[in-house]
XYZ file of C-alpha atoms in Angstrom:
563
model
C 146.504 92.607 88.615
C 146.987 93.836 92.179
C 145.285 91.630 94.781
C 143.339 94.671 96.055
C 141.647 95.138 92.684
C 140.791 91.454 92.451
C 139.248 91.524 95.919
C 137.315 94.681 95.028
C 135.886 93.052 91.904
C 134.862 90.001 93.901
C 133.241 92.194 96.559
C 131.222 93.954 93.862
C 129.709 90.737 92.479
C 126.528 90.655 94.648
C 125.711 94.254 93.693
C 126.535 93.603 90.028
C 124.274 90.541 90.003
C 121.386 92.546 91.472
C 121.837 95.410 88.986
C 122.166 93.201 85.898
C 119.311 90.838 86.730
C 116.887 93.655 87.549
C 117.827 96.182 84.858
C 118.910 93.982 81.936
C 116.792 90.854 82.433
C 113.890 92.584 84.248
C 113.768 90.068 87.079
C 111.643 91.274 90.011
C 113.577 92.118 93.172
C 111.848 89.329 95.092
C 113.626 86.800 92.834
C 116.959 88.611 92.501
C 117.742 89.586 96.078
C 117.796 86.040 97.560
C 120.309 85.114 94.825
C 122.438 88.198 95.567
C 122.371 87.340 99.266
C 123.615 83.813 98.534
C 126.481 85.219 96.442
C 127.432 87.633 99.249
C 127.297 84.762 101.738
C 129.581 82.571 99.597
C 132.081 85.395 99.063
C 132.045 86.291 102.751
C 132.778 82.713 103.811
C 135.233 81.520 101.160
C 137.067 84.752 100.237
C 136.866 86.966 103.348
C 136.862 83.995 105.740
C 133.999 85.370 107.813
C 132.955 82.802 110.398
C 129.585 81.091 109.757
C 128.135 82.310 113.048
C 128.950 85.914 112.084
C 127.372 85.478 108.655
C 124.274 84.019 110.307
C 124.137 86.911 112.778
C 124.541 89.441 109.952
C 121.683 87.799 108.072
C 119.407 87.753 111.121
C 120.233 91.405 111.771
C 119.412 92.157 108.127
C 116.053 90.391 108.354
C 115.172 92.232 111.560
C 116.243 95.579 110.079
C 114.053 94.878 107.060
C 111.142 94.365 109.457
C 111.661 97.956 110.655
C 111.358 99.143 107.041
C 108.287 96.995 106.432
C 106.532 98.686 109.348
C 107.065 102.055 107.644
C 105.796 100.707 104.312
C 102.735 99.143 105.936
C 101.823 102.398 107.650
C 102.235 104.417 104.449
C 100.063 102.029 102.413
C 97.471 101.931 105.188
C 97.173 105.735 105.206
C 96.492 105.800 101.462
C 93.964 102.958 101.505
C 92.154 104.375 104.532
C 91.884 107.781 102.850
C 90.572 106.132 99.706
C 87.912 104.232 101.595
C 86.905 107.251 103.690
C 86.342 109.359 100.569
C 89.136 111.803 101.448
C 91.194 110.914 98.386
C 88.330 111.834 96.091
C 88.098 115.243 97.779
C 91.891 115.780 97.591
C 91.801 114.919 93.898
C 89.089 117.508 93.281
C 91.056 120.048 95.306
C 94.198 119.585 93.242
C 92.281 120.123 90.066
C 91.206 123.398 91.662
C 94.875 124.381 92.055
C 95.942 123.001 88.679
C 94.806 120.055 86.557
C 98.323 119.934 85.050
C 100.102 116.764 86.189
C 103.484 118.492 85.922
C 102.414 121.073 88.491
C 100.917 118.417 90.775
C 104.190 116.469 90.572
C 106.214 119.452 91.728
C 103.869 120.386 94.581
C 103.545 116.857 95.976
C 106.838 115.188 95.063
C 109.220 118.137 95.360
C 107.740 120.453 97.965
C 105.629 118.219 100.209
C 108.103 115.332 99.840
C 111.027 117.575 100.836
C 109.169 118.671 103.959
C 108.527 115.048 104.956
C 112.200 114.272 104.270
C 113.313 117.149 106.469
C 111.086 115.977 109.299
C 111.386 112.189 109.091
C 113.815 110.953 106.408
C 114.651 107.248 106.078
C 112.481 106.540 103.036
C 109.359 108.181 104.442
C 108.866 110.809 101.673
C 108.540 108.317 98.815
C 106.246 106.246 101.028
C 103.994 109.295 101.506
C 104.305 111.169 98.201
C 104.120 108.101 95.941
C 100.768 106.832 97.235
C 99.376 110.376 97.297
C 100.256 110.792 93.607
C 98.593 107.448 92.858
C 95.519 108.644 94.693
C 95.467 111.683 92.393
C 95.371 109.409 89.342
C 99.065 108.955 88.505
C 100.159 105.578 87.104
C 101.850 103.726 89.995
C 105.106 103.345 88.029
C 105.224 107.100 87.380
C 104.437 107.897 91.017
C 107.195 105.661 92.404
C 109.800 106.773 89.864
C 109.175 110.493 90.248
C 108.831 110.390 94.044
C 112.320 108.862 94.238
C 113.888 111.374 91.825
C 112.434 114.322 93.730
C 113.494 112.888 97.099
C 117.161 113.757 96.585
C 118.215 117.344 97.312
C 116.560 117.352 100.748
C 118.093 114.037 101.852
C 121.472 115.323 103.114
C 119.565 117.209 105.822
C 116.756 114.698 106.279
C 115.340 113.731 109.663
C 116.441 117.064 111.173
C 119.993 116.818 109.841
C 120.678 113.198 110.815
C 123.099 112.420 107.915
C 125.382 115.196 109.219
C 124.852 115.244 112.981
C 124.294 111.487 113.211
C 126.188 110.032 110.252
C 129.323 112.126 109.693
C 129.519 113.027 113.381
C 129.422 109.388 114.471
C 132.155 108.425 112.018
C 134.475 111.413 112.431
C 134.316 112.822 115.973
C 137.172 110.743 117.365
C 139.340 111.718 114.397
C 138.521 115.413 114.111
C 138.223 116.601 117.722
C 141.905 115.896 118.564
C 142.871 118.050 115.556
C 140.614 121.078 116.091
C 139.477 120.846 119.727
C 136.081 120.243 121.312
C 134.966 123.863 120.986
C 135.412 123.762 117.207
C 133.502 120.496 116.727
C 130.012 121.959 116.206
C 131.311 124.750 113.933
C 133.061 122.025 111.937
C 129.758 120.148 111.417
C 128.137 123.466 110.494
C 130.839 123.989 107.860
C 130.305 120.496 106.428
C 126.606 121.334 106.226
C 127.244 124.562 104.327
C 129.500 122.839 101.795
C 126.830 120.142 101.433
C 124.123 122.730 100.810
C 125.935 124.777 98.163
C 126.095 122.107 95.393
C 122.624 120.863 96.361
C 121.280 124.398 96.012
C 122.864 124.773 92.572
C 121.875 121.408 91.093
C 118.608 121.189 93.005
C 117.214 124.147 91.063
C 116.922 121.835 88.052
C 115.621 118.682 89.781
C 111.889 119.521 89.335
C 112.520 120.162 85.628
C 114.334 116.858 85.166
C 111.527 115.036 86.971
C 108.723 116.444 84.828
C 110.746 115.832 81.650
C 111.018 112.169 82.688
C 107.290 112.164 83.408
C 106.313 113.492 79.973
C 108.886 111.344 78.154
C 107.817 108.010 79.636
C 104.151 108.477 80.550
C 102.584 110.889 78.090
C 99.764 110.039 75.688
C 100.937 109.464 72.118
C 99.986 112.986 71.083
C 101.786 114.581 74.072
C 104.717 112.284 74.750
C 108.267 113.570 74.834
C 110.738 115.798 76.616
C 109.427 118.960 74.932
C 106.240 118.764 77.006
C 108.360 118.818 80.133
C 110.439 121.694 78.826
C 107.204 123.612 78.209
C 107.024 124.042 81.998
C 110.625 125.299 82.379
C 109.685 128.648 84.015
C 107.476 127.078 86.690
C 109.937 124.215 87.325
C 112.912 126.549 87.787
C 110.827 128.872 89.951
C 109.869 125.877 92.140
C 113.485 124.771 92.348
C 114.548 128.212 93.551
C 111.619 128.444 95.977
C 113.068 125.471 97.872
C 116.835 125.731 97.366
C 117.284 129.403 98.304
C 115.789 129.165 101.832
C 117.434 125.715 102.049
C 120.880 127.261 101.449
C 120.332 130.284 103.683
C 119.142 128.053 106.527
C 122.275 125.896 106.283
C 124.436 129.029 106.498
C 122.679 130.818 109.337
C 121.051 128.032 111.401
C 123.049 124.833 110.781
C 122.371 121.342 109.412
C 119.202 120.469 111.338
C 116.628 122.584 109.492
C 117.540 123.334 105.825
C 115.089 120.828 104.330
C 112.253 121.607 106.728
C 112.492 125.393 106.324
C 113.186 125.170 102.586
C 109.914 123.303 102.133
C 107.903 125.362 104.625
C 108.902 128.558 102.813
C 108.698 127.149 99.294
C 105.464 125.133 99.497
C 103.012 128.025 100.018
C 104.869 130.118 97.437
C 104.583 127.393 94.808
C 100.947 126.571 95.631
C 99.935 130.242 95.391
C 101.835 130.607 92.115
C 100.111 127.530 90.666
C 96.676 128.643 91.822
C 97.110 132.111 90.318
C 98.530 130.690 87.075
C 101.929 132.361 87.568
C 104.410 130.788 85.082
C 102.028 127.841 84.615
C 101.877 126.530 80.999
C 98.733 127.518 79.125
C 98.192 123.972 77.822
C 97.663 121.484 80.707
C 99.348 118.078 80.418
C 97.779 114.801 81.541
C 98.263 111.049 81.297
C 96.356 108.966 78.772
C 93.111 107.350 80.012
C 93.772 104.329 82.249
C 92.595 101.885 79.590
C 95.490 103.091 77.403
C 98.175 102.691 80.089
C 101.067 100.395 79.218
C 101.030 97.017 80.959
C 103.955 97.759 83.292
C 102.518 101.043 84.564
C 100.405 99.146 87.089
C 100.943 95.618 88.507
C 97.961 94.987 90.739
C 94.491 96.312 91.325
C 94.611 98.990 94.003
C 91.877 100.049 96.359
C 89.346 102.272 94.620
C 88.619 105.735 95.969
C 85.132 106.180 97.355
C 83.210 109.140 95.931
C 82.422 111.794 98.528
C 81.467 115.417 99.086
C 83.901 115.745 102.015
C 85.223 119.291 102.629
C 88.765 119.746 101.394
C 90.117 120.814 104.799
C 88.767 117.624 106.381
C 90.259 115.461 103.635
C 93.706 117.052 104.087
C 93.546 117.027 107.890
C 95.215 113.568 108.242
C 98.240 114.795 106.245
C 98.399 117.884 108.447
C 98.395 115.580 111.472
C 101.179 113.451 109.943
C 103.358 116.490 109.284
C 102.702 117.963 112.728
C 103.433 114.704 114.558
C 106.622 114.131 112.552
C 107.924 117.579 113.459
C 107.172 117.424 117.179
C 108.514 113.879 117.528
C 111.703 114.388 115.497
C 112.987 117.734 116.754
C 114.635 117.195 120.184
C 113.563 120.609 121.514
C 109.970 119.371 121.846
C 111.043 116.633 124.282
C 109.124 113.729 122.715
C 111.947 112.221 120.670
C 113.807 110.757 123.655
C 110.577 109.460 125.197
C 109.651 107.553 122.031
C 113.190 106.266 121.484
C 113.231 104.929 125.049
C 110.467 102.494 124.052
C 112.829 100.216 122.167
C 113.079 96.445 121.866
C 116.730 95.339 121.701
C 118.691 92.199 120.873
C 122.216 92.871 122.068
C 125.162 90.823 120.777
C 123.214 88.655 118.319
C 124.618 85.095 118.480
C 127.718 86.441 120.219
C 128.665 88.438 117.119
C 128.831 91.889 118.685
C 125.983 93.017 116.387
C 123.120 94.789 118.147
C 119.562 95.167 116.859
C 116.974 97.668 118.043
C 113.305 98.174 117.207
C 112.188 101.664 118.295
C 108.598 100.661 117.609
C 107.036 103.974 118.642
C 109.645 106.131 116.864
C 109.261 104.401 113.502
C 107.010 106.586 111.303
C 105.079 103.456 110.351
C 103.541 103.380 113.829
C 103.640 107.059 114.870
C 102.282 108.833 112.941
C 101.124 106.537 110.081
C 99.170 103.803 111.899
C 98.110 106.193 114.619
C 96.643 108.619 112.081
C 95.083 105.768 110.067
C 93.173 104.748 113.190
C 92.269 108.369 113.911
C 90.835 108.722 110.401
C 88.232 106.081 111.227
C 86.731 108.455 113.785
C 87.552 111.792 112.117
C 85.931 110.719 108.828
C 83.274 108.526 110.500
C 84.119 105.432 108.446
C 81.854 102.363 108.484
C 83.612 99.246 109.782
C 83.253 97.482 106.414
C 85.364 100.177 104.723
C 87.959 99.995 107.491
C 88.249 96.247 107.014
C 88.651 96.656 103.238
C 91.493 99.144 103.759
C 93.426 96.859 106.117
C 92.933 93.722 104.001
C 94.161 95.325 100.786
C 97.137 96.818 102.675
C 98.328 93.396 103.829
C 97.974 92.097 100.271
C 100.081 94.937 98.859
C 102.786 94.431 101.480
C 103.270 90.764 100.640
C 105.101 91.445 97.378
C 107.810 93.579 98.997
C 108.564 91.374 101.973
C 110.913 88.808 100.399
C 112.783 91.426 98.374
C 113.417 93.635 101.398
C 114.381 90.794 103.726
C 117.132 89.553 101.446
C 118.228 92.983 100.172
C 118.977 94.191 103.691
C 120.502 90.808 104.629
C 122.858 91.016 101.628
C 123.980 94.492 102.660
C 124.652 93.423 106.224
C 126.701 90.401 105.159
C 128.857 92.795 103.099
C 129.083 95.485 105.779
C 129.854 93.059 108.608
C 132.554 91.274 106.585
C 135.136 93.517 108.256
C 135.112 90.966 111.095
C 137.010 88.093 109.495
C 139.773 85.585 110.118
C 142.061 87.302 107.586
C 141.997 90.591 109.545
C 141.434 92.587 106.344
C 139.061 95.412 105.447
C 135.455 94.451 104.735
C 133.936 94.332 101.266
C 132.671 97.936 101.265
C 135.982 99.568 102.248
C 137.892 97.254 99.896
C 135.840 98.485 96.926
C 136.379 102.112 97.896
C 140.110 101.735 98.567
C 140.637 100.201 95.143
C 138.702 103.064 93.574
C 140.817 105.636 95.414
C 144.052 104.069 94.158
C 142.788 104.052 90.584
C 141.572 107.675 90.413
C 144.270 109.393 92.516
C 144.123 113.194 92.187
C 140.706 113.041 90.534
C 139.240 112.019 93.902
C 137.238 115.254 94.387
C 135.224 114.250 91.299
C 134.805 110.654 92.475
C 133.994 111.346 96.128
C 130.228 111.948 95.599
C 130.034 108.697 93.619
C 131.338 106.828 96.682
C 128.611 108.430 98.767
C 126.024 107.410 96.174
C 127.361 103.836 96.145
C 127.040 103.686 99.924
C 123.395 104.722 99.772
C 122.650 102.492 96.780
C 123.802 99.488 98.769
C 122.756 100.423 102.308
C 119.542 102.342 101.557
C 120.475 105.296 103.768
C 122.478 108.515 103.386
C 123.226 108.344 107.111
C 124.554 104.777 106.886
C 126.582 105.690 103.805
C 128.175 108.535 105.767
C 128.969 106.225 108.681
C 130.519 103.674 106.318
C 132.641 105.996 104.193
C 133.305 109.322 105.964
C 136.523 108.170 107.634
C 137.713 106.619 104.403
C 136.932 109.779 102.413
C 138.769 111.938 104.917
C 141.847 109.690 104.882
C 142.002 109.853 101.084
C 141.725 113.659 101.223
C 144.482 113.825 103.832
C 146.894 111.703 101.785
C 146.152 113.721 98.624
C 146.650 117.019 100.483
C 143.189 118.387 99.707
C 140.472 119.884 101.908
C 138.913 117.134 104.026
C 135.884 119.216 105.001
C 134.747 119.675 101.416
C 135.334 115.987 100.629
C 133.183 114.986 103.605
C 130.470 117.297 102.284
C 130.686 115.669 98.833
C 130.257 112.284 100.517
C 127.104 113.644 102.133
C 125.768 115.063 98.867
C 126.492 111.879 96.919
C 124.729 109.852 99.577
C 121.600 111.931 98.992
C 121.716 111.391 95.224
C 122.027 107.625 95.669
C 118.606 107.764 97.291
C 117.049 108.010 93.797
C 117.888 104.438 92.860
C 119.005 102.525 95.958
C 117.518 99.037 96.065
C 115.869 99.395 99.492
C 114.021 102.580 98.592
C 113.003 101.374 95.134
C 111.505 98.194 96.588
C 109.765 100.188 99.313
C 108.419 102.821 96.893
C 107.102 100.111 94.573
C 105.392 98.371 97.456
C 103.598 101.515 98.599
C 102.088 102.089 95.147
C 101.230 98.455 94.424
C 104.057 97.488 92.044
C 105.752 94.103 92.351
C 107.927 93.743 89.241
C 109.056 97.238 88.256
C 112.199 97.696 90.358
C 114.561 97.157 87.425
C 112.724 99.677 85.246
C 112.936 102.340 87.951
C 116.629 101.738 88.680
C 117.433 101.848 84.956
C 115.516 105.081 84.380
C 116.533 106.832 87.587
C 120.180 106.116 86.845
C 120.020 108.953 84.290
C 119.133 111.815 86.689
C 121.290 110.286 89.438
C 124.317 110.223 87.108
C 123.642 113.791 85.937
C 123.352 115.033 89.512
C 126.490 113.227 90.716
C 128.588 114.325 87.731
C 127.544 117.947 88.310
C 128.484 117.704 92.008
C 131.789 116.014 91.112
C 132.666 118.865 88.750
C 131.709 121.374 91.455
C 134.024 119.540 93.859
C 136.948 119.698 91.415
C 136.456 123.434 90.897
C 136.226 124.161 94.617
C 139.211 121.999 95.598
C 141.664 122.876 92.850
C 140.453 126.438 92.442
C 141.266 127.003 96.148
C 137.739 128.283 96.809
C 137.762 126.441 100.139
C 140.970 128.092 101.359
C 139.280 129.447 104.494
C 137.658 126.152 105.395
C 138.620 124.116 108.457
C 140.729 121.007 107.930
C 143.022 122.176 105.207
C 145.856 119.733 104.462
C 148.151 119.454 107.475
């Protein structure tokens, strides 16, 4: 066997260990990830010959990066618990029953529409951290809320955080390569073109994402008398309508405005349409679907006792006001035109050149959504909803308790990733573990690369926890493969971007974070195993689309044809 393939198999071992132990043996992530980190450390030192000081620096950087994620999780949990203790969650629950008591409809409105808006504004795991707890507050089993929030946070991800995966990820990786070929003036049109080719397969497959999500919901979480895929399929008209309500403005925005706003505008246009349709009963199934009573929930649907919602007669507008504030603050602090983004990013704590490794860490403590808007709004709620101090204390105490379970898992998951990513600095002067795995894959599949390219993007997100990071890691590699195969590099870069979004459904970081926000400590393996099904379906569909576009010469007018 070629040495490249052997090295690729070795590089894959930490990921394989994590997948097998969590999905086959149902180990919780807090037990698995330290073991996976140790395996990555051993491989880095003995096989890649990474110096101990660099491994230590990579680990420290991983721990510190995990702290950034934990701040987001803490803020998201705190919002939910504060709203429960203020009585707002009880009012929101009553309001949703006024729109529709059907859990399938609630899933689509919150997870698909509202979650896509939050993704477009903030990205980086924020939607699952907001939508998951909100679904729990409405009475969803925590396992269902986490699983479905992750599935529905997929199509919008390639343009999340105001287009960061394209204008931050692909741009950062490819500018020095592409500009000499096409010129500076063509650089922004090139990114626009990548965005369009990213949006087209998303718009096609995304139409069916709400349907897949509710079919999973009814198959795994229905009462005995209403359990199965047919109860999801009963809502086909509304699910497809909701898919179109988001993906059509999403696609048109990518074509006419660029990669910054497709997810934001898709959700802003689609959300009121879907809410009005649900409220008027348009395409809504006649027979509402609900979960079994809580006393009949399966044991793994809920790990720990969550904060109970306080009964209240709060007006619905007042109960929803904190979420309006969150959305508003995310928009005005994430879109550069408002001028606040640079101000918040300037307030950053940095550790440059950790242990002399060349690795730099930054903590933009005001820009992280965990602080602004989550903690800021949580504090504002105290005054807006006139909460007694005893209820405030209860909310904060239970939040710290919920966070404890995710801390170890996240620390070592991110540390493992960084040891693998930073292994490109080694005494052997060879490619790091991530590129080695991808290079071996490229040699194996050859001309079938258009089909495989979105899977590489998904792998990058599965490991790194970010579509943007996946694009930074693999865009140059994807383009080089396209160049050597003589196929359109622009479309292949777009497939990398799309695959990176799909990987968001089951990446370890996001699964651990989503579980933490809904109070689950041992369900990561179940979610990864179940979410693999829609993720595989989505990626296969995009891969087939890529083959048709590339070999059917449908991209013949696209920039960066084979030279």
